[in-house]
Short mmCIF file of C-alpha atoms in Angstrom, two decimals:
data_model
loop_
_atom_site.label_atom_id
_atom_site.label_comp_id
_atom_site.label_asym_id
_atom_site.label_seq_id
_atom_site.Cartn_x
_atom_site.Cartn_y
_atom_site.Cartn_z
CA MET A 103 -11.70 18.40 -23.18
CA LEU A 104 -10.56 14.81 -23.61
CA LEU A 105 -7.62 15.35 -21.25
CA VAL A 106 -9.85 17.10 -18.71
CA ARG A 107 -12.40 14.28 -18.72
CA THR A 108 -9.64 11.68 -18.45
CA ILE A 109 -8.26 13.46 -15.37
CA ILE A 110 -11.74 13.59 -13.85
CA LEU A 111 -12.33 9.90 -14.50
CA PHE A 112 -8.89 9.18 -13.04
CA SER A 113 -9.76 11.09 -9.85
CA VAL A 114 -13.15 9.43 -9.45
CA TYR A 115 -11.87 5.89 -9.96
CA SER A 116 -8.89 6.56 -7.68
CA PHE A 117 -11.28 7.64 -4.95
CA LEU A 118 -13.65 4.71 -5.51
CA GLY A 119 -10.66 2.36 -5.36
CA TRP A 120 -9.56 3.92 -2.09
CA MET A 121 -13.07 3.45 -0.68
CA ILE A 122 -13.16 -0.22 -1.70
CA GLU A 123 -9.72 -0.90 -0.21
CA THR A 124 -10.38 1.06 2.97
CA VAL A 125 -13.80 -0.45 3.70
CA TYR A 126 -12.63 -4.01 2.96
CA CYS A 127 -9.43 -3.77 5.00
CA SER A 128 -11.10 -1.89 7.87
CA VAL A 129 -13.81 -4.55 8.18
CA ARG A 130 -11.26 -7.37 7.96
CA GLU A 131 -8.93 -5.82 10.57
CA ARG A 132 -11.82 -4.48 12.72
CA ARG A 133 -10.27 -1.00 12.83
CA PHE A 134 -10.07 1.95 10.46
CA ILE A 135 -7.29 1.57 7.89
CA SER A 136 -6.80 4.31 5.32
CA ARG A 137 -5.39 2.28 2.46
CA GLY A 138 -3.13 3.54 -0.25
CA PHE A 139 0.43 4.56 -0.94
CA LEU A 140 -0.54 8.24 -1.11
CA ILE A 141 -1.69 10.43 1.76
CA GLY A 142 -4.94 11.55 0.14
CA PRO A 143 -8.03 9.33 -0.23
CA ILE A 144 -6.99 7.94 -3.61
CA CYS A 145 -5.52 4.70 -4.97
CA PRO A 146 -4.14 5.52 -8.44
CA ILE A 147 -3.66 1.85 -9.33
CA TYR A 148 -7.46 1.50 -9.42
CA ALA A 149 -7.75 4.45 -11.80
CA VAL A 150 -5.02 3.11 -14.08
CA GLY A 151 -6.68 -0.30 -14.08
CA SER A 152 -10.14 1.16 -14.66
CA LEU A 153 -9.12 3.35 -17.59
CA PHE A 154 -7.10 0.55 -19.16
CA VAL A 155 -9.99 -1.88 -18.73
CA LEU A 156 -12.45 0.61 -20.23
CA CYS A 157 -10.25 1.12 -23.30
CA LEU A 158 -10.09 -2.63 -23.85
CA LEU A 159 -13.51 -3.82 -22.74
CA GLU A 160 -16.06 -1.13 -23.65
CA PRO A 161 -16.56 -2.71 -27.10
CA PHE A 162 -17.56 -5.94 -25.31
CA SER A 163 -19.78 -4.33 -22.67
CA LYS A 164 -22.82 -6.32 -23.84
CA ASN A 165 -20.97 -9.62 -23.37
CA PHE A 166 -20.91 -10.07 -19.59
CA PHE A 167 -18.85 -13.26 -19.58
CA LEU A 168 -16.14 -11.84 -21.86
CA THR A 169 -16.02 -8.62 -19.85
CA PHE A 170 -15.61 -10.61 -16.63
CA ALA A 171 -12.94 -12.92 -18.07
CA LEU A 172 -10.86 -10.21 -19.71
CA GLY A 173 -11.23 -7.97 -16.66
CA THR A 174 -9.88 -10.76 -14.47
CA VAL A 175 -6.80 -11.19 -16.68
CA VAL A 176 -6.11 -7.48 -17.20
CA CYS A 177 -6.47 -6.45 -13.54
CA SER A 178 -4.43 -9.41 -12.30
CA SER A 179 -1.65 -8.44 -14.72
CA ILE A 180 -1.72 -4.84 -13.49
CA GLU A 181 -1.67 -5.95 -9.84
CA TYR A 182 1.27 -8.30 -10.47
CA PHE A 183 3.26 -5.62 -12.31
CA ALA A 184 2.49 -2.98 -9.64
CA SER A 185 3.63 -5.33 -6.85
CA TYR A 186 6.87 -6.09 -8.69
CA LEU A 187 7.53 -2.44 -9.55
CA LEU A 188 6.91 -1.12 -6.02
CA GLU A 189 9.11 -3.84 -4.55
CA LYS A 190 11.98 -3.01 -6.91
CA ILE A 191 11.72 0.76 -6.42
CA PHE A 192 11.22 0.91 -2.64
CA LYS A 193 12.84 -2.39 -1.59
CA LYS A 194 9.72 -3.47 0.31
CA SER A 195 6.99 -6.06 -0.22
CA TRP A 196 3.79 -3.99 -0.02
CA TRP A 197 1.31 -6.89 -0.13
CA ASP A 198 1.71 -10.63 -0.02
CA TYR A 199 -0.85 -13.33 -0.86
CA LYS A 200 1.36 -16.31 -0.06
CA ASP A 201 -1.11 -17.45 2.62
CA TYR A 202 -3.95 -17.52 0.07
CA PRO A 203 -4.63 -20.63 -2.01
CA LEU A 204 -3.84 -20.55 -5.73
CA ASN A 205 -1.52 -17.54 -5.51
CA PHE A 206 1.27 -16.73 -7.96
CA ASN A 207 4.52 -15.61 -6.31
CA GLY A 208 2.44 -14.05 -3.53
CA ARG A 209 1.63 -11.13 -5.84
CA ILE A 210 -1.78 -12.22 -7.12
CA THR A 211 -4.28 -14.84 -6.04
CA LEU A 212 -7.34 -16.40 -7.66
CA PHE A 213 -9.73 -15.01 -5.03
CA TYR A 214 -8.82 -11.39 -5.70
CA SER A 215 -8.44 -11.96 -9.44
CA LEU A 216 -12.06 -13.11 -9.61
CA ALA A 217 -13.06 -10.13 -7.47
CA TRP A 218 -11.34 -7.82 -9.97
CA GLY A 219 -13.29 -9.49 -12.76
CA GLY A 220 -16.55 -8.81 -10.93
CA LEU A 221 -15.61 -5.18 -10.31
CA CYS A 222 -14.72 -4.76 -13.98
CA LEU A 223 -18.14 -6.06 -14.95
CA ILE A 224 -19.81 -3.52 -12.65
CA LEU A 225 -17.51 -0.75 -13.91
CA VAL A 226 -18.09 -1.33 -17.62
CA SER A 227 -21.80 -2.13 -17.39
CA PHE A 228 -23.00 0.39 -14.81
CA VAL A 229 -20.53 2.77 -13.15
CA HIS A 230 -18.80 4.23 -16.21
CA PRO A 231 -21.98 4.79 -18.29
CA THR A 232 -23.62 6.50 -15.30
CA LEU A 233 -20.58 8.69 -14.67
CA THR A 234 -20.20 9.78 -18.31
CA ARG A 235 -23.90 10.72 -18.47
CA THR A 236 -23.54 12.75 -15.27
CA LEU A 237 -20.50 14.66 -16.57
CA ARG A 238 -22.54 15.93 -19.54
CA PHE A 239 -24.64 18.04 -17.15
CA ILE A 240 -21.64 19.72 -15.48
CA PRO A 241 -20.36 23.00 -17.01
CA ASN A 242 -17.06 22.67 -18.85
CA ASN A 243 -15.47 25.55 -16.91
CA PHE A 244 -16.08 23.77 -13.63
CA LEU A 245 -14.62 20.54 -15.02
CA VAL A 246 -11.47 22.38 -16.15
CA TYR A 247 -10.99 24.06 -12.75
CA TYR A 248 -11.50 20.77 -10.97
CA ALA A 249 -9.05 18.95 -13.27
CA VAL A 250 -6.36 21.59 -12.66
CA PHE A 251 -6.95 21.54 -8.90
CA PHE A 252 -6.84 17.76 -8.72
CA SER A 253 -3.67 17.59 -10.83
CA ILE A 254 -1.85 20.01 -8.53
CA VAL A 255 -2.94 18.17 -5.38
CA PHE A 256 -2.18 14.77 -6.91
CA ILE A 257 1.35 15.69 -8.03
CA SER A 258 2.06 17.29 -4.64
CA ASP A 259 0.83 14.14 -2.90
CA ILE A 260 3.09 11.93 -5.03
CA ILE A 261 6.16 14.04 -4.23
CA TYR A 262 5.40 14.13 -0.50
CA SER A 263 4.54 10.42 -0.33
CA ILE A 264 7.74 9.36 -2.09
CA HIS A 265 9.71 11.50 0.37
CA ASP A 266 7.71 9.90 3.21
CA VAL A 267 8.62 6.39 2.03
CA ILE A 268 12.30 7.30 1.66
CA GLN A 269 12.29 8.61 5.24
CA PHE A 270 10.43 5.49 6.36
CA ASN A 271 13.14 3.28 4.87
CA ARG A 272 15.86 5.29 6.60
CA ARG A 273 14.11 5.16 9.96
CA PHE A 274 13.47 1.44 9.70
CA ALA A 275 17.10 0.79 8.73
CA ALA A 276 18.24 2.77 11.79
CA VAL A 277 15.88 1.07 14.24
CA SER A 278 16.70 -2.36 12.75
CA LEU A 279 20.37 -1.73 13.48
CA ILE A 280 19.52 -0.99 17.12
CA PHE A 281 17.33 -4.12 17.32
CA ASP A 282 20.14 -6.28 15.91
CA ARG A 283 22.69 -4.85 18.34
CA ILE A 284 20.35 -5.51 21.27
CA ASP A 285 19.73 -9.11 20.20
CA LYS A 286 23.45 -9.77 19.75
CA MET A 287 24.22 -8.16 23.10
CA LYS A 288 21.67 -10.37 24.88
CA ASN A 289 23.20 -13.46 23.30
CA MET A 290 26.67 -12.37 24.41
CA ILE A 291 25.43 -11.75 27.96
CA ALA A 292 23.96 -15.26 28.09
CA LEU A 293 27.42 -16.67 27.28
CA SER A 294 29.38 -14.37 29.62
CA ALA A 295 30.12 -14.19 33.34
CA GLY A 296 31.73 -11.94 35.93
CA ASP A 297 32.97 -8.46 35.05
CA LYS A 298 32.54 -9.04 31.33
CA LYS A 299 28.87 -9.86 31.84
CA LEU A 300 28.40 -6.76 33.99
CA LYS A 301 30.02 -4.59 31.31
CA LEU A 302 27.81 -6.08 28.60
CA GLU A 303 24.71 -5.54 30.75
CA ASN A 304 25.62 -1.85 31.10
CA GLU A 305 26.06 -1.61 27.32
CA LEU A 306 22.70 -3.31 26.85
CA ALA A 307 21.05 -0.81 29.19
CA SER A 308 22.52 2.00 27.08
CA LEU A 309 21.19 0.40 23.88
CA LEU A 310 17.73 0.01 25.39
CA ILE A 311 17.76 3.72 26.22
CA GLN A 312 18.71 4.45 22.59
CA GLN A 313 15.89 2.21 21.40
CA GLU A 314 13.35 3.91 23.66
CA ALA A 315 14.47 7.35 22.49
CA PHE A 316 14.33 6.34 18.82
CA ILE A 317 10.88 4.81 19.18
CA LYS A 318 9.63 7.89 21.00
CA ASN A 319 11.01 10.29 18.38
CA HIS A 320 10.62 8.38 15.13
CA VAL A 321 8.24 5.41 15.16
CA HIS A 322 5.14 7.62 15.28
CA LYS A 323 6.37 9.19 12.02
CA MET A 324 6.28 5.72 10.45
CA ARG A 325 2.72 5.05 11.59
CA ARG A 326 0.90 6.20 8.43
CA ILE A 327 2.62 3.65 6.22
CA LEU A 328 2.48 0.92 8.87
CA ASN A 329 -1.26 1.47 9.31
CA SER A 330 -1.94 1.58 5.57
CA PHE A 331 0.10 -1.57 4.92
CA PRO A 332 0.00 -3.73 8.09
CA LYS A 333 1.67 -6.63 6.24
CA LEU A 334 4.49 -4.58 4.73
CA ARG A 335 7.67 -6.66 4.68
CA VAL A 336 11.29 -6.01 3.79
CA SER A 337 11.05 -9.00 1.46
CA LYS A 338 8.55 -11.76 0.68
CA THR A 339 10.76 -14.30 2.48
CA ASP A 340 10.41 -12.52 5.83
CA ARG A 341 8.21 -14.30 8.35
CA LEU A 342 7.22 -11.12 10.19
CA SER A 343 5.95 -7.81 8.84
CA ILE A 344 7.78 -4.58 9.69
CA ARG A 345 4.91 -3.67 12.02
CA GLU A 346 5.27 -7.00 13.85
CA ILE A 347 9.06 -6.66 14.11
CA ILE A 348 8.80 -3.23 15.74
CA HIS A 349 5.97 -4.32 18.06
CA GLN A 350 7.83 -7.49 19.04
CA HIS A 351 10.94 -5.59 20.13
CA ILE A 352 8.96 -2.92 21.98
CA VAL A 353 7.04 -5.56 23.96
CA ARG A 354 10.05 -7.82 24.53
CA HIS A 355 12.33 -5.10 25.86
#
């Protein structure tokens, strides 16, 4: 039953993490944002962090200051590693704190690190003890069925979401190529005259038609990831997010 209970705790903390992220980001952006890499209402990084924190900090649950301090360090380390890993795997910067004071490489910042410490204190002192007591009253058969069901859905979500991100990267690469060709064509038109300028203008009109068709057929398929990660960038050095790049070209042309 240890594995079953671990899966259940993983599912609960993933969902609670999704709720925290979604409520916070929705309030900040003043619109609903379903946060998370996966399609379902779960953020696995919160579950991984929670279970890791519980393994380390439960022995110190009576010492609030130590729980807060260690929780701050542990969660910040997990967030930094997750940011680095996602960037290396998917070639995108999924979040960036470079505009926040006291940030480290834009991956973590003191403000959120302290927030993680506070959440760890609440988790270890209140949430986890309450949840474990509640699970004792639920029949084991039900817990097993739920764990199996969640595992199937979770693995399916991971597979689909990875495929979704791969398709997202391909679509963005294709539309970026069109954007670049349009920008270069406009620069060439500005430096041309006569028949050459007329020819380039016709080519530009053709490119704009391609752009409109691509946006109509593909950009809506990118919307889930763009909405979940409004500040998603190709790299941390980019001034504009992918969402802003696409919007800028749509409005401009």
